Amino acid sequence: MHQAWSDAATSRLLAAGYEALDAGDDWPVGTRVLRRRDRRVGWFLSRLHTVVVLLPVDHATTGHIDRLTETTAGRAGSLSGRARRRSGNGIAVLPVLVCGAADEQARDEAAAPPRRRWAVVALPMLVEPDTGRHAAHRGNITWGGVFQTFLAEQQRLVLGDPRAEVLGSSGHGRAGRAALLALLGVAGVLFLAAVLLLLL
């Protein structure tokens, strides 16, 4: 079941523009690693490197999610294909633990607010294909918040459910977040216009 789910998730990601990487010996057998790069005006022309890691385990216990997140975030630079983290670029890592069963503590780890990291946004998820359950942080983020809508789309893409409750779906402060993101989008357009005027 784990492999079938991972196969389906991988197919969805590849169809959406991700490229598959060779996981090599650094990851357990069965791990899938995929990445993509995007640049948008609303992000002030920043480039975002998104890395998805699908790791299958039989039973998720306390510490599983935290270890996977720390490992993925620690390797973010090499996984994204960049030699170093530079200003104007960001990295998002989506470590996904695919399991047959999970302890409640493991689900809590996946649902906890993400820790701030320099130039890296790490958003872990826990998926239980046998029951259809998943766990992910459902609140908003401020660190890397300009990418929030896009990252929520990527989480739903992984899950294969456009209505899945993921990042930003808790409802708390959604109106304020939407207004802020709209403002950031307008600011991005104005920034681009100013750059073009300077170049003309």
PDB file of C-alpha atoms in Angstrom:
ATOM      1  CA  MET A   1       0.000   0.000   0.000  1.00  0.00           C
ATOM      2  CA  HIS A   2       2.840   2.383   0.851  1.00  0.00           C
ATOM      3  CA  GLN A   3       4.548   1.843  -2.484  1.00  0.00           C
ATOM      4  CA  ALA A   4       1.305   2.236  -4.430  1.00  0.00           C
ATOM      5  CA  TRP A   5       0.556   5.503  -2.631  1.00  0.00           C
ATOM      6  CA  SER A   6       4.109   6.782  -3.158  1.00  0.00           C
ATOM      7  CA  ASP A   7       3.928   5.807  -6.836  1.00  0.00           C
ATOM      8  CA  ALA A   8       0.706   7.781  -7.257  1.00  0.00           C
ATOM      9  CA  ALA A   9       2.085  10.812  -5.390  1.00  0.00           C
ATOM     10  CA  THR A  10       5.268  10.700  -7.466  1.00  0.00           C
ATOM     11  CA  SER A  11       3.249  10.595 -10.692  1.00  0.00           C
ATOM     12  CA  ARG A  12       1.226  13.629  -9.606  1.00  0.00           C
ATOM     13  CA  LEU A  13       4.370  15.580  -8.762  1.00  0.00           C
ATOM     14  CA  LEU A  14       6.117  14.683 -12.027  1.00  0.00           C
ATOM     15  CA  ALA A  15       3.029  15.740 -13.995  1.00  0.00           C
ATOM     16  CA  ALA A  16       3.077  19.084 -12.142  1.00  0.00           C
ATOM     17  CA  GLY A  17       6.651  19.864 -13.172  1.00  0.00           C
ATOM     18  CA  TYR A  18       8.791  18.201 -10.514  1.00  0.00           C
ATOM     19  CA  GLU A  19      11.892  16.242 -11.435  1.00  0.00           C
ATOM     20  CA  ALA A  20      12.849  13.017  -9.679  1.00  0.00           C
ATOM     21  CA  LEU A  21      16.271  12.840  -8.040  1.00  0.00           C
ATOM     22  CA  ASP A  22      18.362   9.799  -7.272  1.00  0.00           C
ATOM     23  CA  ALA A  23      17.961   9.330  -3.518  1.00  0.00           C
ATOM     24  CA  GLY A  24      21.225   7.397  -3.399  1.00  0.00           C
ATOM     25  CA  ASP A  25      22.575   5.723  -0.286  1.00  0.00           C
ATOM     26  CA  ASP A  26      21.861   8.713   1.952  1.00  0.00           C
ATOM     27  CA  TRP A  27      18.211   7.717   2.318  1.00  0.00           C
ATOM     28  CA  PRO A  28      16.466   4.498   3.355  1.00  0.00           C
ATOM     29  CA  VAL A  29      15.353   2.115   0.598  1.00  0.00           C
ATOM     30  CA  GLY A  30      12.088   3.227  -0.981  1.00  0.00           C
ATOM     31  CA  THR A  31      12.611   6.969  -0.399  1.00  0.00           C
ATOM     32  CA  ARG A  32      11.497   9.267  -3.245  1.00  0.00           C
ATOM     33  CA  VAL A  33      13.062  12.719  -3.682  1.00  0.00           C
ATOM     34  CA  LEU A  34      11.612  15.290  -6.099  1.00  0.00           C
ATOM     35  CA  ARG A  35      12.187  18.991  -6.685  1.00  0.00           C
ATOM     36  CA  ARG A  36      11.036  21.980  -8.709  1.00  0.00           C
ATOM     37  CA  ARG A  37      11.972  25.655  -9.084  1.00  0.00           C
ATOM     38  CA  ASP A  38       9.565  28.565  -9.405  1.00  0.00           C
ATOM     39  CA  ARG A  39       9.803  32.355  -9.653  1.00  0.00           C
ATOM     40  CA  ARG A  40       6.758  34.630  -9.407  1.00  0.00           C
ATOM     41  CA  VAL A  41       6.170  38.377  -9.444  1.00  0.00           C
ATOM     42  CA  GLY A  42       4.186  38.181  -6.205  1.00  0.00           C
ATOM     43  CA  TRP A  43       7.273  36.771  -4.512  1.00  0.00           C
ATOM     44  CA  PHE A  44       9.266  39.920  -5.382  1.00  0.00           C
ATOM     45  CA  LEU A  45      10.946  37.863  -8.124  1.00  0.00           C
ATOM     46  CA  SER A  46      12.408  35.500  -5.531  1.00  0.00           C
ATOM     47  CA  ARG A  47      13.052  31.970  -6.707  1.00  0.00           C
ATOM     48  CA  LEU A  48      11.675  29.157  -4.589  1.00  0.00           C
ATOM     49  CA  HIS A  49      13.230  25.694  -4.717  1.00  0.00           C
ATOM     50  CA  THR A  50      10.725  23.113  -3.479  1.00  0.00           C
ATOM     51  CA  VAL A  51      11.886  19.648  -2.429  1.00  0.00           C
ATOM     52  CA  VAL A  52       9.509  16.799  -1.584  1.00  0.00           C
ATOM     53  CA  VAL A  53      10.808  13.709   0.216  1.00  0.00           C
ATOM     54  CA  LEU A  54       8.525  10.664   0.522  1.00  0.00           C
ATOM     55  CA  LEU A  55       9.806   8.256   3.179  1.00  0.00           C
ATOM     56  CA  PRO A  56       7.946   4.973   3.832  1.00  0.00           C
ATOM     57  CA  VAL A  57       7.929   3.400   7.315  1.00  0.00           C
ATOM     58  CA  ASP A  58       5.795   0.667   8.833  1.00  0.00           C
ATOM     59  CA  HIS A  59       4.948   2.517  12.046  1.00  0.00           C
ATOM     60  CA  ALA A  60       5.525   6.188  12.817  1.00  0.00           C
ATOM     61  CA  THR A  61       6.571   6.823  16.420  1.00  0.00           C
ATOM     62  CA  THR A  62       7.738   9.766  18.500  1.00  0.00           C
ATOM     63  CA  GLY A  63      10.697  11.499  16.864  1.00  0.00           C
ATOM     64  CA  HIS A  64      10.169  10.059  13.373  1.00  0.00           C
ATOM     65  CA  ILE A  65       8.814  13.302  11.911  1.00  0.00           C
ATOM     66  CA  ASP A  66      11.325  15.516  13.724  1.00  0.00           C
ATOM     67  CA  ARG A  67      14.283  13.418  12.530  1.00  0.00           C
ATOM     68  CA  LEU A  68      13.048  13.349   8.942  1.00  0.00           C
ATOM     69  CA  THR A  69      12.437  17.112   8.998  1.00  0.00           C
ATOM     70  CA  GLU A  70      15.865  17.901  10.435  1.00  0.00           C
ATOM     71  CA  THR A  71      17.592  15.597   7.930  1.00  0.00           C
ATOM     72  CA  THR A  72      15.698  17.042   4.968  1.00  0.00           C
ATOM     73  CA  ALA A  73      16.224  20.650   6.068  1.00  0.00           C
ATOM     74  CA  GLY A  74      19.914  19.967   6.694  1.00  0.00           C
ATOM     75  CA  ARG A  75      20.348  18.649   3.154  1.00  0.00           C
ATOM     76  CA  ALA A  76      18.146  21.333   1.591  1.00  0.00           C
ATOM     77  CA  GLY A  77      20.977  23.112  -0.188  1.00  0.00           C
ATOM     78  CA  SER A  78      22.275  20.048  -2.010  1.00  0.00           C
ATOM     79  CA  LEU A  79      18.784  18.675  -2.692  1.00  0.00           C
ATOM     80  CA  SER A  80      17.722  21.921  -4.324  1.00  0.00           C
ATOM     81  CA  GLY A  81      20.691  21.798  -6.684  1.00  0.00           C
ATOM     82  CA  ARG A  82      22.302  24.951  -5.326  1.00  0.00           C
ATOM     83  CA  ALA A  83      25.799  25.181  -3.935  1.00  0.00           C
ATOM     84  CA  ARG A  84      24.811  27.718  -1.270  1.00  0.00           C
ATOM     85  CA  ARG A  85      21.832  29.672  -0.017  1.00  0.00           C
ATOM     86  CA  ARG A  86      21.765  33.154  -1.468  1.00  0.00           C
ATOM     87  CA  SER A  87      19.702  36.259  -0.938  1.00  0.00           C
ATOM     88  CA  GLY A  88      16.652  36.341  -3.192  1.00  0.00           C
ATOM     89  CA  ASN A  89      16.272  32.578  -3.148  1.00  0.00           C
ATOM     90  CA  GLY A  90      14.388  30.357  -0.784  1.00  0.00           C
ATOM     91  CA  ILE A  91      14.035  26.654  -0.198  1.00  0.00           C
ATOM     92  CA  ALA A  92      10.925  24.809   0.930  1.00  0.00           C
ATOM     93  CA  VAL A  93      11.166  21.187   2.003  1.00  0.00           C
ATOM     94  CA  LEU A  94       8.105  18.971   2.344  1.00  0.00           C
ATOM     95  CA  PRO A  95       9.182  15.827   4.216  1.00  0.00           C
ATOM     96  CA  VAL A  96       6.363  13.280   3.996  1.00  0.00           C
ATOM     97  CA  LEU A  97       6.335  10.223   6.267  1.00  0.00           C
ATOM     98  CA  VAL A  98       4.213   7.505   4.622  1.00  0.00           C
ATOM     99  CA  CYS A  99       3.227   4.904   7.197  1.00  0.00           C
ATOM    100  CA  GLY A 100       0.936   1.987   7.879  1.00  0.00           C
ATOM    101  CA  ALA A 101       0.120   3.256  11.368  1.00  0.00           C
ATOM    102  CA  ALA A 102       1.160   6.134  13.601  1.00  0.00           C
ATOM    103  CA  ASP A 103       1.318   7.005  17.276  1.00  0.00           C
ATOM    104  CA  GLU A 104      -0.591  10.086  18.318  1.00  0.00           C
ATOM    105  CA  GLN A 105       2.692  11.765  19.262  1.00  0.00           C
ATOM    106  CA  ALA A 106       3.919  11.343  15.684  1.00  0.00           C
ATOM    107  CA  ARG A 107       0.754  12.972  14.374  1.00  0.00           C
ATOM    108  CA  ASP A 108       1.236  15.824  16.855  1.00  0.00           C
ATOM    109  CA  GLU A 109       4.793  16.377  15.602  1.00  0.00           C
ATOM    110  CA  ALA A 110       3.543  16.689  12.021  1.00  0.00           C
ATOM    111  CA  ALA A 111       0.811  19.123  13.058  1.00  0.00           C
ATOM    112  CA  ALA A 112       3.077  21.360  15.167  1.00  0.00           C
ATOM    113  CA  PRO A 113       3.994  24.865  13.941  1.00  0.00           C
ATOM    114  CA  PRO A 114       7.172  24.691  11.827  1.00  0.00           C
ATOM    115  CA  ARG A 115      10.432  25.886  13.358  1.00  0.00           C
ATOM    116  CA  ARG A 116      12.112  28.900  11.774  1.00  0.00           C
ATOM    117  CA  ARG A 117      15.237  28.154   9.768  1.00  0.00           C
ATOM    118  CA  TRP A 118      17.478  30.444   7.760  1.00  0.00           C
ATOM    119  CA  ALA A 119      16.287  30.520   4.113  1.00  0.00           C
ATOM    120  CA  VAL A 120      14.434  27.205   4.539  1.00  0.00           C
ATOM    121  CA  VAL A 121      10.748  26.555   5.190  1.00  0.00           C
ATOM    122  CA  ALA A 122      10.191  22.973   6.391  1.00  0.00           C
ATOM    123  CA  LEU A 123       6.610  21.666   6.365  1.00  0.00           C
ATOM    124  CA  PRO A 124       6.408  17.994   7.367  1.00  0.00           C
ATOM    125  CA  MET A 125       3.388  15.784   6.771  1.00  0.00           C
ATOM    126  CA  LEU A 126       2.407  12.338   7.986  1.00  0.00           C
ATOM    127  CA  VAL A 127       0.256  10.191   5.702  1.00  0.00           C
ATOM    128  CA  GLU A 128      -1.508   6.921   6.575  1.00  0.00           C
ATOM    129  CA  PRO A 129      -2.690   5.504   3.228  1.00  0.00           C
ATOM    130  CA  ASP A 130      -4.520   2.552   4.813  1.00  0.00           C
ATOM    131  CA  THR A 131      -6.920   4.852   6.682  1.00  0.00           C
ATOM    132  CA  GLY A 132      -6.729   7.974   4.504  1.00  0.00           C
ATOM    133  CA  ARG A 133      -5.591  10.056   7.487  1.00  0.00           C
ATOM    134  CA  HIS A 134      -2.949  12.730   7.302  1.00  0.00           C
ATOM    135  CA  ALA A 135      -1.400  15.189   9.725  1.00  0.00           C
ATOM    136  CA  ALA A 136       0.097  18.569   8.844  1.00  0.00           C
ATOM    137  CA  HIS A 137       0.345  22.051  10.312  1.00  0.00           C
ATOM    138  CA  ARG A 138      -2.928  23.769   9.449  1.00  0.00           C
ATOM    139  CA  GLY A 139      -2.208  27.250  10.736  1.00  0.00           C
ATOM    140  CA  ASN A 140      -0.516  30.139   8.979  1.00  0.00           C
ATOM    141  CA  ILE A 141       3.192  30.868   8.763  1.00  0.00           C
ATOM    142  CA  THR A 142       4.899  34.242   8.894  1.00  0.00           C
ATOM    143  CA  TRP A 143       8.427  33.052   8.088  1.00  0.00           C
ATOM    144  CA  GLY A 144       8.133  32.404   4.352  1.00  0.00           C
ATOM    145  CA  GLY A 145       4.499  33.480   4.445  1.00  0.00           C
ATOM    146  CA  VAL A 146       4.651  34.959   0.947  1.00  0.00           C
ATOM    147  CA  PHE A 147       4.936  31.370  -0.327  1.00  0.00           C
ATOM    148  CA  GLN A 148       2.103  30.023   1.826  1.00  0.00           C
ATOM    149  CA  THR A 149      -0.593  29.662  -0.851  1.00  0.00           C
ATOM    150  CA  PHE A 150       1.814  27.943  -3.226  1.00  0.00           C
ATOM    151  CA  LEU A 151       3.100  25.579  -0.540  1.00  0.00           C
ATOM    152  CA  ALA A 152      -0.425  24.628   0.488  1.00  0.00           C
ATOM    153  CA  GLU A 153      -1.088  23.778  -3.158  1.00  0.00           C
ATOM    154  CA  GLN A 154       1.981  21.546  -3.168  1.00  0.00           C
ATOM    155  CA  GLN A 155       0.833  19.754  -0.016  1.00  0.00           C
ATOM    156  CA  ARG A 156      -2.567  19.099  -1.570  1.00  0.00           C
ATOM    157  CA  LEU A 157      -0.843  17.895  -4.725  1.00  0.00           C
ATOM    158  CA  VAL A 158       1.152  15.385  -2.675  1.00  0.00           C
ATOM    159  CA  LEU A 159      -2.020  14.201  -0.951  1.00  0.00           C
ATOM    160  CA  GLY A 160      -4.035  14.115  -4.166  1.00  0.00           C
ATOM    161  CA  ASP A 161      -6.870  16.031  -2.524  1.00  0.00           C
ATOM    162  CA  PRO A 162      -7.552  19.668  -3.538  1.00  0.00           C
ATOM    163  CA  ARG A 163      -9.638  20.160  -0.390  1.00  0.00           C
ATOM    164  CA  ALA A 164      -7.255  18.596   2.128  1.00  0.00           C
ATOM    165  CA  GLU A 165      -6.706  20.546   5.327  1.00  0.00           C
ATOM    166  CA  VAL A 166      -3.111  21.665   5.159  1.00  0.00           C
ATOM    167  CA  LEU A 167      -1.158  24.881   5.617  1.00  0.00           C
ATOM    168  CA  GLY A 168      -3.411  27.903   6.131  1.00  0.00           C
ATOM    169  CA  SER A 169      -6.658  25.942   6.381  1.00  0.00           C
ATOM    170  CA  SER A 170      -7.307  26.259  10.109  1.00  0.00           C
ATOM    171  CA  GLY A 171      -9.523  29.306   9.566  1.00  0.00           C
ATOM    172  CA  HIS A 172      -7.859  31.316  12.329  1.00  0.00           C
ATOM    173  CA  GLY A 173      -6.832  34.651  10.905  1.00  0.00           C
ATOM    174  CA  ARG A 174      -7.517  33.598   7.329  1.00  0.00           C
ATOM    175  CA  ALA A 175      -9.072  36.939   6.380  1.00  0.00           C
ATOM    176  CA  GLY A 176      -6.069  38.838   7.701  1.00  0.00           C
ATOM    177  CA  ARG A 177      -3.686  36.446   5.981  1.00  0.00           C
ATOM    178  CA  ALA A 178      -5.538  36.789   2.683  1.00  0.00           C
ATOM    179  CA  ALA A 179      -5.376  40.574   2.933  1.00  0.00           C
ATOM    180  CA  LEU A 180      -1.655  40.450   3.724  1.00  0.00           C
ATOM    181  CA  LEU A 181      -0.922  38.125   0.813  1.00  0.00           C
ATOM    182  CA  ALA A 182      -2.928  40.346  -1.521  1.00  0.00           C
ATOM    183  CA  LEU A 183      -0.954  43.349  -0.312  1.00  0.00           C
ATOM    184  CA  LEU A 184       2.321  41.500  -0.854  1.00  0.00           C
ATOM    185  CA  GLY A 185       1.187  40.599  -4.367  1.00  0.00           C
ATOM    186  CA  VAL A 186       0.441  44.238  -5.176  1.00  0.00           C
ATOM    187  CA  ALA A 187       3.784  45.256  -3.679  1.00  0.00           C
ATOM    188  CA  GLY A 188       5.505  42.689  -5.886  1.00  0.00           C
ATOM    189  CA  VAL A 189       3.876  44.108  -9.013  1.00  0.00           C
ATOM    190  CA  LEU A 190       4.845  47.652  -7.995  1.00  0.00           C
ATOM    191  CA  PHE A 191       8.398  46.495  -7.328  1.00  0.00           C
ATOM    192  CA  LEU A 192       8.619  44.944 -10.791  1.00  0.00           C
ATOM    193  CA  ALA A 193       7.200  48.096 -12.364  1.00  0.00           C
ATOM    194  CA  ALA A 194       9.795  50.218 -10.578  1.00  0.00           C
ATOM    195  CA  VAL A 195      12.610  47.958 -11.803  1.00  0.00           C
ATOM    196  CA  LEU A 196      11.335  48.153 -15.378  1.00  0.00           C
ATOM    197  CA  LEU A 197      11.116  51.947 -15.196  1.00  0.00           C
ATOM    198  CA  LEU A 198      14.698  52.130 -14.009  1.00  0.00           C
ATOM    199  CA  LEU A 199      15.813  49.956 -16.901  1.00  0.00           C
ATOM    200  CA  LEU A 200      14.019  51.990 -19.566  1.00  0.00           C
TER     201      LEU A 200
END
